Short mmCIF file of C-alpha atoms in Angstrom, two decimals:
data_model
loop_
_atom_site.label_atom_id
_atom_site.label_comp_id
_atom_site.label_asym_id
_atom_site.label_seq_id
_atom_site.Cartn_x
_atom_site.Cartn_y
_atom_site.Cartn_z
CA MET A 323 -17.81 14.19 28.12
CA SER A 324 -14.93 13.69 30.49
CA LYS A 325 -15.22 12.25 33.96
CA ILE A 326 -15.30 14.82 36.77
CA PRO A 327 -15.87 13.01 40.09
CA GLU A 328 -18.01 15.03 42.50
CA ASP A 329 -15.90 14.50 45.62
CA LEU A 330 -12.59 15.91 44.28
CA HIS A 331 -11.09 19.37 44.18
CA TYR A 332 -9.70 20.83 40.95
CA THR A 333 -7.38 23.52 39.59
CA GLU A 334 -7.79 25.61 36.45
CA GLU A 335 -4.55 23.95 35.29
CA HIS A 336 -6.35 20.58 35.28
CA GLU A 337 -4.91 18.92 38.38
CA TYR A 338 -7.20 17.21 40.86
CA VAL A 339 -6.87 16.76 44.63
CA LYS A 340 -8.34 13.69 46.26
CA GLN A 341 -8.62 13.04 49.97
CA THR A 342 -6.85 9.86 51.16
CA ASP A 343 -7.59 7.75 54.27
CA ASP A 344 -5.05 9.89 56.13
CA PRO A 345 -6.85 13.22 56.67
CA GLY A 346 -3.57 15.15 56.39
CA VAL A 347 -2.58 13.58 53.06
CA VAL A 348 -4.04 14.19 49.59
CA GLN A 349 -3.50 12.45 46.27
CA ILE A 350 -2.75 14.61 43.22
CA GLY A 351 -2.99 13.85 39.53
CA ILE A 352 -4.37 15.29 36.32
CA THR A 353 -8.00 15.19 35.25
CA ASP A 354 -9.61 12.95 32.68
CA TYR A 355 -10.10 16.01 30.47
CA ALA A 356 -6.38 16.85 30.72
CA GLN A 357 -5.21 13.36 29.80
CA SER A 358 -7.59 13.32 26.85
CA GLU A 359 -6.34 16.70 25.63
CA LEU A 360 -2.69 15.71 26.06
CA GLY A 361 -3.04 12.38 24.30
CA ASP A 362 -0.74 9.41 24.87
CA VAL A 363 1.52 10.09 27.85
CA VAL A 364 5.08 8.78 27.43
CA TYR A 365 6.97 10.16 30.46
CA VAL A 366 5.99 11.62 33.78
CA ASP A 367 8.78 13.40 35.62
CA LEU A 368 7.93 13.43 39.34
CA PRO A 369 9.65 14.85 42.45
CA GLU A 370 11.36 12.89 45.23
CA VAL A 371 9.69 11.97 48.47
CA GLY A 372 10.45 14.70 51.00
CA GLU A 373 10.42 17.59 48.53
CA LYS A 374 8.34 20.57 49.61
CA PHE A 375 6.23 22.74 47.36
CA ALA A 376 4.36 25.99 47.74
CA ARG A 377 0.92 26.34 46.22
CA MET A 378 1.12 26.45 42.40
CA ASP A 379 4.81 25.48 42.31
CA VAL A 380 5.76 23.25 39.41
CA PHE A 381 6.19 19.78 40.87
CA GLY A 382 6.83 17.86 37.67
CA THR A 383 6.35 17.61 33.94
CA ILE A 384 4.34 15.35 31.76
CA GLU A 385 5.52 14.47 28.26
CA ALA A 386 2.84 13.30 25.87
CA VAL A 387 3.39 12.32 22.26
CA LYS A 388 2.12 15.68 21.05
CA ALA A 389 3.07 18.10 23.80
CA VAL A 390 4.79 18.73 27.09
CA SER A 391 2.97 20.14 30.10
CA GLU A 392 3.99 21.29 33.56
CA LEU A 393 2.37 19.93 36.67
CA PHE A 394 1.30 22.49 39.27
CA CYS A 395 0.98 21.70 42.94
CA PRO A 396 -2.61 22.65 43.87
CA VAL A 397 -1.85 23.08 47.58
CA ALA A 398 1.32 23.57 49.63
CA GLY A 399 2.89 20.57 51.29
CA GLU A 400 5.50 17.83 51.40
CA VAL A 401 5.64 14.83 49.09
CA VAL A 402 5.17 11.61 51.06
CA GLU A 403 4.77 9.21 48.15
CA VAL A 404 5.19 9.22 44.36
CA ASN A 405 3.56 6.81 41.97
CA GLU A 406 6.54 4.67 40.91
CA ALA A 407 4.30 2.66 38.58
CA LEU A 408 4.22 5.59 36.14
CA GLU A 409 7.88 5.10 35.32
CA GLY A 410 7.17 1.65 33.93
CA ASP A 411 3.76 2.44 32.47
CA PRO A 412 3.04 6.15 31.95
CA SER A 413 -0.10 5.25 29.99
CA LEU A 414 -1.80 4.64 33.37
CA VAL A 415 -2.38 8.40 33.32
CA ASN A 416 -4.51 7.96 30.20
CA LYS A 417 -6.22 4.78 31.33
CA ASP A 418 -7.10 5.68 34.90
CA PRO A 419 -6.22 9.29 35.77
CA TYR A 420 -8.11 9.32 39.10
CA GLY A 421 -6.97 5.85 40.15
CA GLU A 422 -3.80 4.03 39.10
CA GLY A 423 -2.62 7.06 37.15
CA TRP A 424 -2.20 9.25 40.26
CA MET A 425 1.08 11.17 40.58
CA ILE A 426 1.99 12.22 44.11
CA ARG A 427 0.65 12.07 47.65
CA LEU A 428 1.22 15.22 49.63
CA ARG A 429 1.07 16.03 53.34
CA ILE A 430 -0.71 19.36 53.18
CA ARG A 431 0.51 22.34 55.13
CA ASN A 432 -2.74 24.27 55.33
CA PRO A 433 -6.03 22.39 54.92
CA ALA A 434 -7.83 25.71 54.36
CA GLU A 435 -6.17 25.89 50.94
CA LEU A 436 -8.44 23.09 49.77
CA ASP A 437 -11.38 25.49 49.96
CA GLN A 438 -9.73 27.75 47.42
CA LEU A 439 -9.79 25.04 44.76
CA LEU A 440 -12.52 24.49 42.20
CA THR A 441 -15.45 22.21 42.90
CA ALA A 442 -16.49 19.59 40.33
CA ALA A 443 -19.21 21.96 39.09
CA ASP A 444 -16.73 24.88 38.82
CA TYR A 445 -14.30 22.70 36.91
CA ALA A 446 -16.96 21.41 34.53
CA GLN A 447 -17.84 25.00 33.75
CA HIS A 448 -14.16 25.89 33.38
CA ILE A 449 -13.66 23.29 30.65
CA GLY A 450 -16.97 24.11 29.05
CA GLU A 451 -18.81 20.87 29.81
CA MET B 1479 -4.82 32.54 10.44
CA SER B 1480 -8.18 32.71 12.17
CA GLU B 1481 -10.29 29.61 12.54
CA THR B 1482 -12.99 30.82 10.16
CA GLU B 1483 -10.46 30.89 7.33
CA LEU B 1484 -9.42 27.26 7.75
CA LYS B 1485 -10.15 25.02 4.80
CA ARG B 1486 -11.73 21.60 5.09
CA THR B 1487 -11.04 18.44 3.14
CA PRO B 1488 -13.88 16.38 1.61
CA PHE B 1489 -13.51 13.99 4.58
CA TYR B 1490 -14.16 16.63 7.24
CA GLU B 1491 -17.61 15.36 8.28
CA LEU B 1492 -16.33 11.77 8.40
CA HIS B 1493 -13.53 12.83 10.76
CA LEU B 1494 -16.04 14.53 13.04
CA SER B 1495 -18.33 11.50 13.04
CA LEU B 1496 -15.33 9.37 14.08
CA LYS B 1497 -14.65 11.84 16.93
CA ALA B 1498 -11.26 12.85 15.58
CA LYS B 1499 -9.41 15.62 17.37
CA MET B 1500 -9.20 18.37 14.78
CA ILE B 1501 -6.34 20.88 14.68
CA PRO B 1502 -5.35 23.71 12.36
CA PHE B 1503 -2.58 22.49 10.07
CA ALA B 1504 -1.19 24.32 7.03
CA GLY B 1505 -4.40 26.29 6.68
CA PHE B 1506 -6.64 23.23 6.97
CA GLU B 1507 -8.69 21.74 9.76
CA MET B 1508 -7.15 18.27 9.99
CA PRO B 1509 -7.47 15.20 12.24
CA VAL B 1510 -4.40 14.90 14.46
CA GLN B 1511 -5.72 11.69 15.99
CA TYR B 1512 -8.84 9.60 16.42
CA PRO B 1513 -9.96 8.22 19.80
CA THR B 1514 -7.58 5.30 19.14
CA GLY B 1515 -4.66 7.59 19.99
CA ILE B 1516 -1.38 8.38 18.24
CA THR B 1517 0.66 5.50 19.69
CA LYS B 1518 -1.88 2.85 18.72
CA GLU B 1519 -2.52 4.41 15.31
CA HIS B 1520 1.22 4.34 14.70
CA GLU B 1521 1.40 0.68 15.66
CA ILE B 1522 -1.52 -0.20 13.38
CA VAL B 1523 0.33 1.23 10.38
CA ARG B 1524 3.52 -0.64 11.31
CA THR B 1525 1.72 -3.96 11.73
CA SER B 1526 -1.50 -3.84 9.68
CA VAL B 1527 -3.03 -1.04 7.63
CA GLY B 1528 -4.21 2.52 8.22
CA VAL B 1529 -5.79 5.22 6.09
CA PHE B 1530 -4.76 8.88 6.23
CA ASP B 1531 -6.66 11.81 4.79
CA VAL B 1532 -3.93 13.85 3.12
CA SER B 1533 -6.22 15.85 0.85
CA HIS B 1534 -4.67 19.04 2.17
CA MET B 1535 -1.62 18.36 -0.02
CA GLY B 1536 -1.38 20.50 -3.16
CA GLU B 1537 -1.47 19.24 -6.74
CA PHE B 1538 -0.34 21.07 -9.87
CA GLU B 1539 -0.92 19.73 -13.33
CA PHE B 1540 1.32 20.51 -16.30
CA SER B 1541 0.20 19.84 -19.86
CA GLY B 1542 1.22 20.88 -23.36
CA PRO B 1543 4.19 19.75 -25.48
CA ASP B 1544 6.88 21.34 -23.27
CA ARG B 1545 5.53 19.99 -19.95
CA ASN B 1546 8.40 17.59 -19.22
CA ALA B 1547 11.08 20.08 -20.20
CA PHE B 1548 9.47 22.76 -18.06
CA VAL B 1549 9.12 20.62 -14.93
CA ASN B 1550 12.71 19.50 -15.49
CA ARG B 1551 13.79 23.15 -15.29
CA ILE B 1552 11.99 23.91 -12.04
CA THR B 1553 12.87 20.70 -10.16
CA CYS B 1554 16.26 19.20 -9.36
CA ASN B 1555 15.61 15.50 -10.06
CA ASP B 1556 15.47 14.27 -13.66
CA VAL B 1557 12.00 14.11 -15.21
CA GLY B 1558 13.73 12.73 -18.32
CA ALA B 1559 14.58 9.56 -16.40
CA LEU B 1560 10.89 8.81 -15.76
CA ARG B 1561 8.76 6.57 -17.91
CA ASP B 1562 5.02 7.17 -18.12
CA GLY B 1563 3.42 5.77 -14.98
CA GLN B 1564 6.47 6.47 -12.86
CA ALA B 1565 6.97 8.99 -10.04
CA GLN B 1566 9.99 10.52 -8.35
CA TYR B 1567 10.82 12.37 -5.17
CA SER B 1568 12.20 15.78 -6.10
CA ALA B 1569 12.44 19.39 -4.98
CA ILE B 1570 11.85 22.92 -6.14
CA LEU B 1571 14.98 24.89 -5.31
CA SER B 1572 15.79 28.58 -5.13
CA ASP B 1573 18.59 30.23 -7.13
CA GLN B 1574 20.72 29.71 -4.00
CA GLY B 1575 20.07 25.96 -4.20
CA THR B 1576 17.91 25.90 -1.07
CA PHE B 1577 14.48 24.28 -0.66
CA VAL B 1578 11.45 26.19 -1.85
CA ASP B 1579 9.62 22.89 -1.33
CA ASP B 1580 10.01 19.16 -1.70
CA CYS B 1581 7.58 17.37 -3.99
CA ILE B 1582 6.70 14.23 -5.88
CA VAL B 1583 6.56 14.36 -9.67
CA TYR B 1584 4.24 11.92 -11.52
CA ARG B 1585 4.75 11.45 -15.25
CA PHE B 1586 1.65 10.56 -17.29
CA ASP B 1587 1.65 10.01 -21.04
CA ASP B 1588 -0.13 13.35 -21.59
CA ARG B 1589 0.70 15.41 -18.48
CA VAL B 1590 2.82 15.77 -15.39
CA MET B 1591 1.41 16.06 -11.89
CA MET B 1592 3.31 17.52 -8.99
CA VAL B 1593 2.29 17.00 -5.37
CA VAL B 1594 3.50 19.73 -3.01
CA ASN B 1595 3.18 20.57 0.68
CA ALA B 1596 -0.11 22.18 1.70
CA ALA B 1597 1.61 25.05 3.50
CA ASN B 1598 3.55 25.90 0.33
CA ILE B 1599 0.83 25.76 -2.34
CA GLU B 1600 0.62 29.51 -2.88
CA LYS B 1601 4.37 30.08 -2.67
CA ASP B 1602 5.13 27.24 -5.09
CA TRP B 1603 2.44 28.37 -7.50
CA GLU B 1604 3.90 31.88 -7.54
CA PHE B 1605 7.42 30.50 -8.01
CA ILE B 1606 6.47 28.15 -10.81
CA THR B 1607 4.14 30.39 -12.81
CA ARG B 1608 6.65 33.24 -12.65
CA ARG B 1609 9.15 30.99 -14.46
CA LYS B 1610 6.69 29.67 -17.01
CA ALA B 1611 8.35 29.20 -20.39
CA GLY B 1612 7.58 27.30 -23.58
CA ASN B 1613 4.29 25.70 -24.57
CA VAL B 1614 3.01 24.52 -21.21
CA ARG B 1615 -0.26 24.92 -19.36
CA ILE B 1616 -0.17 24.87 -15.58
CA LYS B 1617 -3.21 24.27 -13.44
CA ASN B 1618 -3.59 24.28 -9.68
CA ILE B 1619 -5.94 21.32 -9.13
CA SER B 1620 -5.48 21.17 -5.34
CA ASP B 1621 -9.17 21.74 -4.63
CA GLU B 1622 -10.29 19.18 -7.20
CA VAL B 1623 -8.34 16.27 -5.72
CA ALA B 1624 -9.15 14.05 -2.77
CA LEU B 1625 -6.11 12.13 -1.55
CA LEU B 1626 -6.04 9.14 0.78
CA ALA B 1627 -2.88 7.30 1.82
CA VAL B 1628 -3.36 3.60 2.52
CA GLN B 1629 -0.28 2.51 4.48
CA GLY B 1630 0.90 -0.63 6.21
CA PRO B 1631 2.01 -4.19 5.43
CA ALA B 1632 -1.62 -5.21 4.82
CA SER B 1633 -2.27 -2.41 2.28
CA GLU B 1634 -2.12 -4.61 -0.78
CA SER B 1635 -4.44 -7.26 0.61
CA LEU B 1636 -6.94 -4.57 1.62
CA LEU B 1637 -6.86 -2.82 -1.75
CA GLN B 1638 -6.55 -5.69 -4.22
CA PRO B 1639 -10.15 -6.96 -3.92
CA LEU B 1640 -11.36 -3.41 -4.66
CA THR B 1641 -9.55 -2.94 -7.97
CA LYS B 1642 -8.72 -4.64 -11.25
CA ILE B 1643 -5.24 -3.10 -11.22
CA ASP B 1644 -2.76 -5.92 -10.56
CA LEU B 1645 -1.12 -4.45 -7.47
CA SER B 1646 1.52 -7.17 -7.31
CA LYS B 1647 2.92 -5.65 -10.50
CA LEU B 1648 2.66 -2.04 -9.34
CA HIS B 1649 6.15 -1.24 -8.09
CA TYR B 1650 7.38 1.35 -5.61
CA TYR B 1651 7.14 4.87 -7.04
CA HIS B 1652 4.95 3.73 -9.91
CA PHE B 1653 1.29 4.48 -10.45
CA GLU B 1654 -1.60 3.33 -12.56
CA VAL B 1655 -4.91 4.85 -13.63
CA GLY B 1656 -7.95 2.70 -12.88
CA SER B 1657 -10.77 2.39 -10.42
CA VAL B 1658 -10.94 1.44 -6.77
CA ALA B 1659 -14.31 0.56 -5.21
CA GLY B 1660 -15.90 1.77 -8.44
CA VAL B 1661 -14.30 5.20 -8.15
CA GLU B 1662 -12.11 6.47 -10.98
CA CYS B 1663 -8.72 7.27 -9.54
CA PHE B 1664 -5.08 6.77 -9.88
CA VAL B 1665 -3.17 4.58 -7.54
CA ALA B 1666 0.46 5.27 -6.69
CA ARG B 1667 2.70 2.97 -4.68
CA THR B 1668 4.11 5.78 -2.57
CA GLY B 1669 3.94 6.93 1.03
CA TYR B 1670 5.51 8.68 3.96
CA THR B 1671 5.58 5.95 6.59
CA GLY B 1672 8.26 3.40 5.66
CA GLU B 1673 5.61 0.77 5.15
CA ASP B 1674 4.27 -0.66 1.93
CA GLY B 1675 1.31 1.37 0.77
CA PHE B 1676 -0.56 3.36 -1.78
CA GLU B 1677 -1.81 6.87 -2.37
CA LEU B 1678 -5.18 7.23 -4.09
CA PHE B 1679 -6.07 10.40 -6.01
CA PHE B 1680 -9.70 10.92 -6.99
CA ARG B 1681 -12.54 13.44 -7.25
CA PRO B 1682 -13.82 14.91 -3.95
CA ALA B 1683 -17.39 13.92 -4.91
CA HIS B 1684 -16.42 10.26 -4.31
CA ALA B 1685 -14.83 10.89 -0.92
CA GLU B 1686 -17.49 9.12 1.10
CA VAL B 1687 -17.71 6.01 -1.11
CA MET B 1688 -13.95 5.58 -1.13
CA TRP B 1689 -13.61 6.16 2.61
CA HIS B 1690 -16.20 3.56 3.54
CA ALA B 1691 -14.70 1.02 1.13
CA LEU B 1692 -11.35 1.34 2.88
CA VAL B 1693 -12.05 2.26 6.50
CA GLY B 1694 -14.00 0.28 9.04
CA PRO B 1695 -13.96 -2.88 11.18
CA GLY B 1696 -12.05 -5.62 9.36
CA ARG B 1697 -10.65 -3.05 6.94
CA ALA B 1698 -8.26 -0.17 7.69
CA ALA B 1699 -8.17 2.05 10.78
CA PRO B 1700 -8.28 5.82 10.32
CA VAL B 1701 -4.94 7.39 11.24
CA GLY B 1702 -4.28 11.06 11.97
CA LEU B 1703 -1.47 13.50 11.33
CA GLY B 1704 0.10 12.78 14.73
CA ALA B 1705 1.00 9.24 13.74
CA ARG B 1706 1.90 10.38 10.25
CA ASP B 1707 4.57 12.56 11.85
CA SER B 1708 5.93 9.87 14.19
CA LEU B 1709 5.98 7.31 11.36
CA ARG B 1710 7.90 9.57 8.99
CA LEU B 1711 10.29 10.62 11.76
CA GLU B 1712 11.22 7.00 12.50
CA MET B 1713 12.16 6.74 8.82
CA GLY B 1714 14.16 9.97 8.88
CA TYR B 1715 11.99 11.38 6.08
CA PRO B 1716 12.41 15.16 6.06
CA LEU B 1717 9.50 17.45 6.90
CA TYR B 1718 9.35 20.78 5.13
CA GLY B 1719 9.48 23.64 7.64
CA SER B 1720 11.42 21.52 10.14
CA ASP B 1721 14.19 19.50 8.48
CA ILE B 1722 14.31 21.44 5.25
CA ASP B 1723 13.47 25.03 4.38
CA GLU B 1724 14.74 28.00 2.41
CA THR B 1725 18.04 28.07 4.33
CA ILE B 1726 18.91 24.41 3.68
CA ASN B 1727 20.29 22.80 0.52
CA PRO B 1728 19.86 19.14 -0.50
CA TYR B 1729 23.48 18.17 0.23
CA GLU B 1730 23.11 19.34 3.82
CA ALA B 1731 19.82 17.46 4.17
CA GLY B 1732 21.28 14.18 2.92
CA LEU B 1733 19.19 14.52 -0.23
CA GLY B 1734 22.06 14.83 -2.71
CA TRP B 1735 20.59 11.79 -4.48
CA ILE B 1736 17.67 13.86 -5.82
CA VAL B 1737 20.01 16.45 -7.37
CA LYS B 1738 20.86 15.53 -10.95
CA LEU B 1739 23.48 18.13 -11.88
CA ASP B 1740 24.30 16.34 -15.11
CA LYS B 1741 20.75 15.88 -16.42
CA GLY B 1742 21.57 18.34 -19.19
CA VAL B 1743 19.04 20.97 -18.13
CA PRO B 1744 19.94 24.29 -16.47
CA PHE B 1745 17.42 23.87 -13.64
CA VAL B 1746 16.83 26.56 -11.02
CA GLY B 1747 19.52 26.31 -8.35
CA ARG B 1748 21.99 24.27 -10.40
CA ALA B 1749 24.80 26.83 -10.51
CA ALA B 1750 24.67 27.29 -6.75
CA LEU B 1751 24.56 23.53 -6.14
CA GLU B 1752 27.62 22.96 -8.33
CA ARG B 1753 29.57 25.34 -6.10
CA ILE B 1754 28.21 23.76 -2.92
CA LYS B 1755 29.04 20.26 -4.12
CA GLU B 1756 32.56 21.32 -5.10
CA LYS B 1757 33.21 22.79 -1.65
CA GLY B 1758 31.23 20.20 0.28
CA PRO B 1759 28.47 21.16 2.72
CA ALA B 1760 29.49 22.70 6.06
CA ARG B 1761 26.78 20.91 8.03
CA ARG B 1762 24.69 17.82 7.73
CA LEU B 1763 21.32 16.61 8.97
CA VAL B 1764 21.76 13.82 11.51
CA GLY B 1765 19.46 11.60 13.50
CA PHE B 1766 19.93 11.42 17.25
CA ARG B 1767 18.61 9.62 20.27
CA CYS B 1768 18.39 11.07 23.76
CA LEU B 1769 20.57 9.29 26.29
CA GLU B 1770 18.32 10.29 29.18
CA LYS B 1771 14.81 9.09 29.74
CA GLY B 1772 12.01 11.42 30.72
CA VAL B 1773 12.23 14.19 28.15
CA ILE B 1774 11.17 14.52 24.55
CA PRO B 1775 13.14 16.83 22.27
CA ARG B 1776 10.74 19.18 20.49
CA HIS B 1777 11.20 21.30 17.39
CA GLY B 1778 13.04 24.50 18.27
CA TYR B 1779 14.98 23.34 21.36
CA ASP B 1780 18.60 24.60 21.25
CA VAL B 1781 21.38 22.17 20.34
CA TYR B 1782 24.91 22.58 21.76
CA LEU B 1783 28.11 20.92 20.60
CA ASN B 1784 31.20 21.35 22.80
CA GLY B 1785 29.47 24.24 24.57
CA TYR B 1786 28.52 26.16 21.44
CA LYS B 1787 25.01 26.49 20.10
CA VAL B 1788 25.10 24.91 16.65
CA ASP B 1789 21.45 24.43 15.69
CA ILE B 1790 17.98 23.65 17.00
CA VAL B 1791 16.08 20.39 17.14
CA ARG B 1792 14.54 20.14 13.68
CA SER B 1793 12.20 17.19 14.15
CA GLY B 1794 11.79 15.55 17.52
CA GLY B 1795 9.48 13.19 19.26
CA PHE B 1796 8.94 9.90 20.97
CA SER B 1797 9.34 6.87 18.74
CA PRO B 1798 6.46 4.48 19.48
CA THR B 1799 8.31 1.61 17.80
CA LEU B 1800 11.74 2.13 19.40
CA LYS B 1801 10.24 3.45 22.63
CA GLU B 1802 12.77 6.24 22.95
CA ALA B 1803 13.10 9.95 22.30
CA ILE B 1804 14.58 10.68 18.88
CA GLY B 1805 15.04 13.62 16.57
CA THR B 1806 17.06 15.36 13.89
CA THR B 1807 19.39 18.35 13.86
CA TYR B 1808 22.17 19.87 11.76
CA LEU B 1809 25.73 19.36 13.04
CA PRO B 1810 29.04 20.70 11.66
CA ILE B 1811 30.26 18.31 8.97
CA HIS B 1812 33.19 17.01 11.06
CA SER B 1813 30.91 16.03 13.95
CA VAL B 1814 28.29 13.90 12.26
CA ALA B 1815 29.66 10.41 12.92
CA PRO B 1816 27.32 8.02 14.76
CA GLY B 1817 28.17 8.05 18.46
CA THR B 1818 29.02 11.78 18.49
CA LYS B 1819 27.59 13.26 21.68
CA PHE B 1820 25.99 16.66 22.09
CA VAL B 1821 23.56 18.45 24.38
CA ILE B 1822 19.96 19.58 23.92
CA ASP B 1823 18.46 22.28 26.09
CA CYS B 1824 15.05 20.80 26.88
CA ARG B 1825 13.29 23.71 28.57
CA GLY B 1826 16.26 24.45 30.80
CA LYS B 1827 17.30 20.86 31.34
CA LYS B 1828 20.53 19.85 29.58
CA VAL B 1829 19.97 16.46 28.02
CA GLU B 1830 22.72 14.44 26.37
CA ALA B 1831 22.05 12.99 22.94
CA GLU B 1832 24.07 10.94 20.49
CA VAL B 1833 24.13 10.78 16.72
CA VAL B 1834 22.64 7.61 15.27
CA LYS B 1835 22.40 6.35 11.74
CA LEU B 1836 19.26 7.15 9.73
CA PRO B 1837 16.71 5.73 9.36
CA PHE B 1838 15.91 5.11 13.01
CA TYR B 1839 13.65 2.24 12.03
CA THR B 1840 14.68 -0.32 9.42
CA GLY B 1841 11.97 -2.97 9.81
CA GLY B 1842 9.39 -1.38 7.51
CA SER B 1843 7.56 -3.25 4.75
CA VAL B 1844 8.11 -0.60 2.05
CA LYS B 1845 9.02 -2.24 -1.26
CA ARG B 1846 11.89 -0.16 -2.49
CA ALA B 1847 12.56 0.17 -6.20
CA LYS B 1848 15.36 -2.00 -7.48
CA LYS B 1849 16.62 0.87 -9.57
CA PRO B 1850 15.97 4.23 -7.91
CA ALA B 1851 14.51 6.74 -10.34
#
């Protein structure tokens, strides 16, 4: 069973959205299930701070030993921070996807978009757990 | 192929109990990795010892008085150069001199065994039986053979206490019949990883006994096909279907050393190979490394030299040992020197790569034969 924290939002493409201390900013990464399916992550290609994305735009790619996968932006917004630690140690995505393995922090354009994402229960059902 | 048609090896239940991730591969349901993960499994084989289930591989057995002569006619290496108890890397070639399959030929005193790629079992069988000549019996024993590869610098010390065979005297590409952990088998000092190691052939009924004798805490770690692929890629060992196939001949693949034109036998493909050798191949398989971080070249990505598409990435991946993205491709013969730069289209991103000498990794523990067979 993979970890699916109750308080996060999810996409069908296996990204999660986590509220930060700043109510206008969310943290985005991939789920525990996704990292387990991808296997050992070797590169994460992330955008620059200041880049803007529409909902479901590709904001990066993740290269694992076995496969490559695109990263989709769950909500529209502007990148305010990227996880620089992933460049030195991409395996953080495998070790701690919801914590140290986060990818970007985004200032969201429309908070209502969060309601269109999957709940933990929806996501669990989506991945068949 | 639908999932219900997938075959299982005798180790299937053991893989499930170890929580392996199973994938369809060459018509079999095979473990691509265990919870350990590909990178770690790779490292274990480079530094210690791992066990791979490779029972999906095919085995043909040739017996009867003309067995050696017959196998010599359908493969390009020289069976006549083998003594009993010796094996050789070889290939089955088409009349055009291209690869039908690559294989290992084992010469026993009373028979010859050929190990072929799982995906090619039916094709090879068709090819071989259609050319049957002389007093030879051919049997497809693929379903009657369990095959485990024990690979890594600690292979010998793991295996020696389990067998009376003196492994210190069993040389690279030699094999011996005996027992391991009480199971009748034959033990070959061969492998596909660049490390010292053995391949054990035995009856499927003994799968569980053999597995538990080899795998477990303080013994070997189970290793999946993912690490098998990254290990062989670091060594530049060709993979059928990627580096070699029915459009590629041995000279192009850097495998001219397995072609014995002068062995005195008109083997399938010889006439074509004589012409190719005379002219020289127009392209050559090279190893490359990506000069940019952040992308991994995958099989099928387009390869451009001086603006022209010349080939695709044949094998590609991330090297856990070298910690960089590497791969193989075919380049025109005048552009194969190490340092030659070219471009790979990685899903729309143009990534520069440069030719490097093969193998990528030279630190392996494999004990090469003093005299290659």
